Coordinates of C-alpha atoms and ligand atoms in Angstrom, one line a residue:
M1072 CA 113.2 82.7 123.6
G1073 CA 116.8 83.9 124.5
I1074 CA 117.3 87.0 126.4
L1075 CA 119.2 88.6 123.2
N1076 CA 116.4 87.8 120.7
G1077 CA 116.2 90.4 118.3
K1078 CA 119.3 92.2 119.2
T1079 CA 122.5 92.4 117.3
A1080 CA 126.2 92.1 118.6
V1081 CA 129.3 93.2 116.9
V1082 CA 132.3 91.5 118.3
T1083 CA 135.8 92.5 117.2
G1084 CA 138.5 90.0 116.5
S1085 CA 136.0 87.0 116.9
T1086 CA 137.6 84.7 114.4
S1087 CA 139.1 82.8 117.5
G1088 CA 139.8 82.9 121.1
I1089 CA 137.7 84.9 123.6
G1090 CA 136.0 86.8 120.7
L1091 CA 134.5 83.7 119.0
A1092 CA 133.4 82.3 122.4
C1093 CA 131.5 85.6 123.0
A1094 CA 130.0 85.7 119.5
R1095 CA 128.7 82.0 120.1
A1096 CA 127.4 82.8 123.6
F1097 CA 125.4 85.7 122.2
A1098 CA 123.9 83.6 119.4
G1099 CA 123.1 81.1 121.7
A1100 CA 121.1 83.6 123.6
G1101 CA 119.3 84.6 120.2
A1102 CA 121.3 87.3 119.0
N1103 CA 122.4 87.9 115.4
V1104 CA 126.2 88.5 115.3
V1105 CA 128.8 90.3 113.1
I1106 CA 132.1 88.4 113.5
N1107 CA 135.3 90.0 112.6
G1108 CA 139.0 89.4 112.5
M1109 CA 142.0 87.9 110.7
G1110 CA 142.6 84.2 109.7
V1111 CA 142.5 81.6 107.0
P1112 CA 139.2 82.6 105.0
A1113 CA 138.1 78.9 105.0
D1114 CA 138.4 78.7 108.8
I1115 CA 136.6 81.8 109.2
E1116 CA 133.8 80.7 107.0
T1117 CA 133.5 77.4 109.0
A1118 CA 133.2 79.3 112.2
R1119 CA 130.5 81.8 110.7
A1120 CA 128.6 78.9 109.3
A1121 CA 128.8 76.8 112.6
I1122 CA 127.3 79.9 114.6
K1123 CA 124.4 80.2 112.0
R1124 CA 123.8 76.4 112.1
D1125 CA 124.3 75.7 115.8
F1126 CA 122.0 78.7 117.2
A1127 CA 119.6 79.5 114.2
V1128 CA 120.5 83.1 114.1
E1129 CA 122.1 85.2 111.4
A1130 CA 125.8 85.4 111.4
I1131 CA 128.0 87.7 109.0
Y1132 CA 131.6 88.2 108.8
S1133 CA 133.5 91.6 108.2
P1134 CA 137.2 91.5 107.4
A1135 CA 137.5 95.2 108.8
D1136 CA 141.0 95.9 109.9
M1137 CA 141.1 97.4 113.2
T1138 CA 144.0 99.5 112.6
K1139 CA 141.9 101.5 110.1
P1140 CA 139.2 103.9 111.5
S1141 CA 137.2 104.1 108.3
E1142 CA 137.0 100.1 108.3
I1143 CA 136.1 100.3 112.0
A1144 CA 133.2 102.8 111.1
A1145 CA 132.2 100.5 108.2
L1146 CA 132.0 97.6 110.4
I1147 CA 129.3 99.1 112.7
A1148 CA 127.6 100.3 109.7
L1149 CA 127.6 96.9 108.2
G1150 CA 125.6 95.5 111.4
E1151 CA 123.4 98.4 111.3
A1152 CA 122.5 98.2 107.6
S1153 CA 122.2 94.2 107.8
F1154 CA 120.2 93.9 110.9
G1155 CA 118.6 97.6 111.6
S1156 CA 120.5 98.0 114.6
V1157 CA 123.8 97.4 116.6
D1158 CA 122.8 96.8 120.3
I1159 CA 126.0 95.2 121.8
L1160 CA 129.5 96.1 120.9
V1161 CA 132.5 93.9 122.2
N1162 CA 135.8 95.6 121.6
N1163 CA 138.0 92.5 121.9
A1164 CA 140.5 92.4 118.9
G1165 CA 144.0 92.3 120.3
I1166 CA 147.5 91.6 119.6
Q1167 CA 150.5 91.2 122.0
H1168 CA 154.3 92.0 121.4
V1169 CA 156.8 91.1 123.9
S1170 CA 160.2 92.7 123.8
P1171 CA 162.7 94.8 126.1
I1172 CA 161.7 98.5 126.0
E1173 CA 164.9 99.4 124.1
D1174 CA 164.3 97.0 121.3
F1175 CA 160.6 97.6 121.2
T1176 CA 160.0 98.9 117.6
A1177 CA 157.8 102.0 117.0
E1178 CA 155.8 100.0 114.5
K1179 CA 155.0 97.2 117.1
W1180 CA 154.2 100.0 119.6
D1181 CA 151.8 101.7 117.1
A1182 CA 150.1 98.3 116.1
V1183 CA 149.5 97.4 119.7
I1184 CA 148.0 100.6 120.5
A1185 CA 145.8 100.6 117.3
I1186 CA 144.2 97.5 117.7
N1187 CA 144.0 97.2 121.7
L1188 CA 143.0 100.8 122.3
S1189 CA 142.3 103.1 119.4
A1190 CA 140.1 100.7 117.6
A1191 CA 137.8 100.8 120.7
F1192 CA 137.3 104.6 120.5
H1193 CA 136.6 104.4 116.9
A1194 CA 133.9 101.4 117.2
I1195 CA 132.5 103.2 120.4
R1196 CA 131.9 106.6 118.8
A1197 CA 130.3 104.8 115.7
V1198 CA 128.0 102.8 117.7
V1199 CA 126.8 105.2 120.2
P1200 CA 124.4 107.4 118.2
G1201 CA 122.4 104.2 117.2
M1202 CA 122.3 103.0 120.7
K1203 CA 121.2 106.3 122.0
K1204 CA 118.3 106.6 119.4
R1205 CA 117.0 103.0 120.7
G1206 CA 117.7 103.8 124.3
W1207 CA 119.6 100.7 124.8
G1208 CA 123.1 99.3 124.6
R1209 CA 125.9 97.3 126.0
I1210 CA 129.5 98.1 125.2
I1211 CA 132.1 95.5 126.7
N1212 CA 135.8 96.0 126.3
T1213 CA 138.1 93.2 126.7
A1214 CA 140.6 94.6 129.0
S1215 CA 143.3 92.4 130.8
A1216 CA 144.7 91.7 134.2
H1217 CA 147.4 94.0 132.7
S1218 CA 144.7 96.9 132.9
M1219 CA 145.6 96.8 136.6
V1220 CA 149.1 95.6 137.0
A1221 CA 152.3 95.5 134.7
S1222 CA 154.5 92.9 133.6
P1223 CA 157.8 93.4 132.0
F1224 CA 158.5 93.3 128.3
K1225 CA 154.8 94.3 127.4
S1226 CA 155.1 98.1 127.4
A1227 CA 152.6 98.7 124.9
Y1228 CA 150.0 96.1 125.8
V1229 CA 149.9 97.1 129.5
A1230 CA 149.8 100.8 128.2
A1231 CA 146.9 100.0 126.0
K1232 CA 145.0 97.8 128.6
H1233 CA 145.3 100.5 131.3
G1234 CA 144.0 103.0 128.6
I1235 CA 141.1 100.6 127.9
A1236 CA 140.0 100.8 131.7
G1237 CA 140.1 104.5 131.6
L1238 CA 138.1 104.7 128.4
T1239 CA 135.8 102.3 129.8
K1240 CA 135.1 104.5 132.9
T1241 CA 134.8 107.8 130.7
V1242 CA 132.2 106.2 128.3
A1243 CA 130.2 104.8 131.2
L1244 CA 129.9 107.9 132.9
E1245 CA 128.8 109.9 129.6
L1246 CA 126.2 107.4 128.7
A1247 CA 124.7 106.7 132.3
R1248 CA 121.5 108.2 131.6
S1249 CA 121.2 106.7 128.1
K1250 CA 120.4 103.2 129.3
I1251 CA 123.8 102.1 127.7
T1252 CA 126.3 100.4 130.0
C1253 CA 130.2 100.1 129.3
N1254 CA 132.2 97.7 131.3
C1255 CA 135.5 96.0 130.8
I1256 CA 136.3 92.3 131.5
S1257 CA 139.9 91.7 132.8
P1258 CA 140.9 88.1 132.3
G1259 CA 144.2 86.5 133.7
Y1260 CA 145.8 84.1 131.3
V1261 CA 143.3 82.5 128.9
W1262 CA 144.6 79.6 126.7
T1263 CA 144.1 81.2 123.3
P1264 CA 146.1 81.6 120.1
L1265 CA 147.3 85.1 121.5
V1266 CA 148.9 83.2 124.5
E1267 CA 150.4 80.6 122.6
K1268 CA 152.1 83.0 119.9
Q1269 CA 153.8 85.2 122.8
I1270 CA 155.6 81.9 124.0
P1271 CA 158.6 81.9 121.7
N1272 CA 159.3 85.5 122.2
T1273 CA 159.1 85.1 126.0
M1274 CA 161.4 82.2 125.7
A1275 CA 164.0 84.3 124.1
A1276 CA 163.5 87.3 126.1
R1277 CA 163.7 85.5 129.4
R1278 CA 166.0 82.4 128.2
M1279 CA 163.6 79.8 129.3
R1280 CA 162.1 76.7 128.0
R1281 CA 158.6 76.3 127.0
D1282 CA 157.2 74.7 129.9
E1283 CA 159.1 77.2 132.3
V1284 CA 157.3 80.0 130.6
I1285 CA 154.2 78.3 130.9
N1286 CA 154.4 77.4 134.5
D1287 CA 157.0 80.0 135.9
V1288 CA 155.8 82.9 133.8
L1289 CA 152.3 82.8 132.7
L1290 CA 150.8 80.8 135.5
A1291 CA 153.3 82.2 138.2
A1292 CA 150.8 85.2 138.7
Q1293 CA 147.6 83.2 138.7
P1294 CA 147.2 81.7 142.2
T1295 CA 144.6 79.1 141.0
K1296 CA 147.3 77.6 138.7
E1297 CA 144.9 77.1 135.8
F1298 CA 144.1 79.0 132.9
V1299 CA 140.8 81.0 132.5
T1300 CA 138.8 79.3 129.7
V1301 CA 137.1 81.4 126.9
E1302 CA 133.6 80.1 127.8
Q1303 CA 134.1 81.3 131.2
V1304 CA 134.8 84.9 129.8
A1305 CA 132.1 84.7 127.2
S1306 CA 129.5 83.9 130.3
L1307 CA 130.5 86.9 132.0
A1308 CA 130.0 89.0 128.8
L1309 CA 126.6 87.4 128.2
F1310 CA 125.6 88.3 131.9
L1311 CA 126.6 92.1 131.3
C1312 CA 124.2 92.0 128.5
S1313 CA 121.2 90.9 130.6
D1314 CA 118.8 93.0 132.4
D1315 CA 120.2 92.1 135.8
A1316 CA 123.4 93.8 134.8
A1317 CA 121.6 97.0 134.0
Q1318 CA 123.0 98.8 136.8
M1319 CA 126.6 97.6 136.3
T1320 CA 128.6 100.3 134.4
G1321 CA 132.2 101.4 134.5
A1322 CA 133.3 98.3 136.0
N1323 CA 136.6 96.7 135.5
L1324 CA 135.6 93.0 136.3
S1325 CA 138.5 90.5 137.0
M1326 CA 138.4 87.0 136.2
D1327 CA 142.0 86.1 136.7
G1328 CA 142.2 83.1 139.2
G1329 CA 143.2 85.6 142.1
W1330 CA 146.2 87.4 140.1
T1331 CA 145.1 91.1 141.1
A1332 CA 144.2 89.9 144.6
A1333 CA 147.8 89.3 145.4
Ligands
LIG1771 N1 144.6 85.2 126.1 C1 144.7 85.8 127.3 O1 145.4 85.2 128.1 C2 144.1 87.1 127.4 C3 144.1 87.7 128.7 C4 143.8 88.9 128.9 C5 143.2 89.5 127.7 N2 143.1 89.2 126.6 C6 142.7 89.9 125.5 O2 141.5 89.0 124.8 C7 141.3 89.7 123.6 C8 141.2 88.5 122.7 O3 142.5 87.6 122.6 P1 142.4 86.2 122.4 O4 143.4 85.8 123.6 O5 141.1 85.6 122.3 O6 143.3 86.1 121.4 P2 143.2 85.5 119.8 O7 144.5 85.8 119.1 O8 142.4 84.2 119.8 O9 142.0 86.6 119.2 C9 142.5 87.9 118.8 C10 141.5 88.3 117.8 O10 141.8 89.7 117.3 C11 141.8 89.6 116.0 N3 142.8 90.7 115.2 C12 144.1 90.7 115.4 N4 144.5 91.8 114.7 C13 143.3 92.3 114.4 C14 143.1 93.5 113.5 N5 144.2 94.2 112.8 N6 141.8 93.7 112.8 C15 140.9 92.9 113.2 N7 141.2 91.9 113.9 C16 142.2 91.5 114.6 C17 142.4 88.3 115.5 O11 142.2 87.9 114.2 C18 141.4 87.3 116.5 O12 140.3 87.2 115.8 C19 142.4 90.6 123.3 O13 142.3 92.0 123.4 C20 143.5 90.1 124.3 O14 144.3 91.1 124.7 C21 143.7 87.8 126.3

């Protein structure tokens, strides 16, 4: 009997990386899961079927686009209609764009803010009524070390992640008497497609080679000189869903190899 038996988790942006690891960790603890995100349909179906097979839970997929408030509301409604409740929400979908501020296009700014910040607002407002009715809930936002510190060329991302940290605290205070916790996890660099994709732009912006970007830019700020793993982040998310974490709310939890200690 897993600690999440009978519970349902919606994880945004869970077709790869941290989100997929969270969905698999929750399923391993017995939760039914709704996965979401972009990607090649066959790959997504493989990931969904693997969750169902590996953990003997239900796993469904929603293609909801996190830039569209109506689709975000429909994602939560899908979880409630399919499984009777959404007990755990992980706001994890995210994109990155790296550019000097004067070349940062308005379209890229809007997309990063929409997916990394506003989507969490839309999902939280949709999920809270059901959680309040049932008197239990866990909301986890994937923030970043960039919710605490900045790096050049990441204006929208850093703004969105600082915003997520503030949203987390506000929601935690509002729900403190409802047995619903809201926390954010702030990883340092985790080796995922999101990180891999930003390397070419960083190479161009900083006029560096690939190995220089990895060692002298990405891992430069991480005192352990190692990437965080998606499984480590997922384990923390699972802990936040446990009864032992019932009194943790409004926290911004670093998992960054010492980055923000410096
Ligand atoms: N990888 C890191 O080093 C790192 C560090 C700190 C924080 N984070 C955060 O972790 C989260 C997950 O990132 P990741 O590193 O696992 O990257 P990833 O690229 O593997 O995952 C991002 C997910 O978001 C989804 N997504 C993107 N745009 C979407 C949209 N419009 N609608 C729905 N889904 C969308 C993708 O399809 C994918 O499933 C992000 O919020 C990111 O900012 C990552």
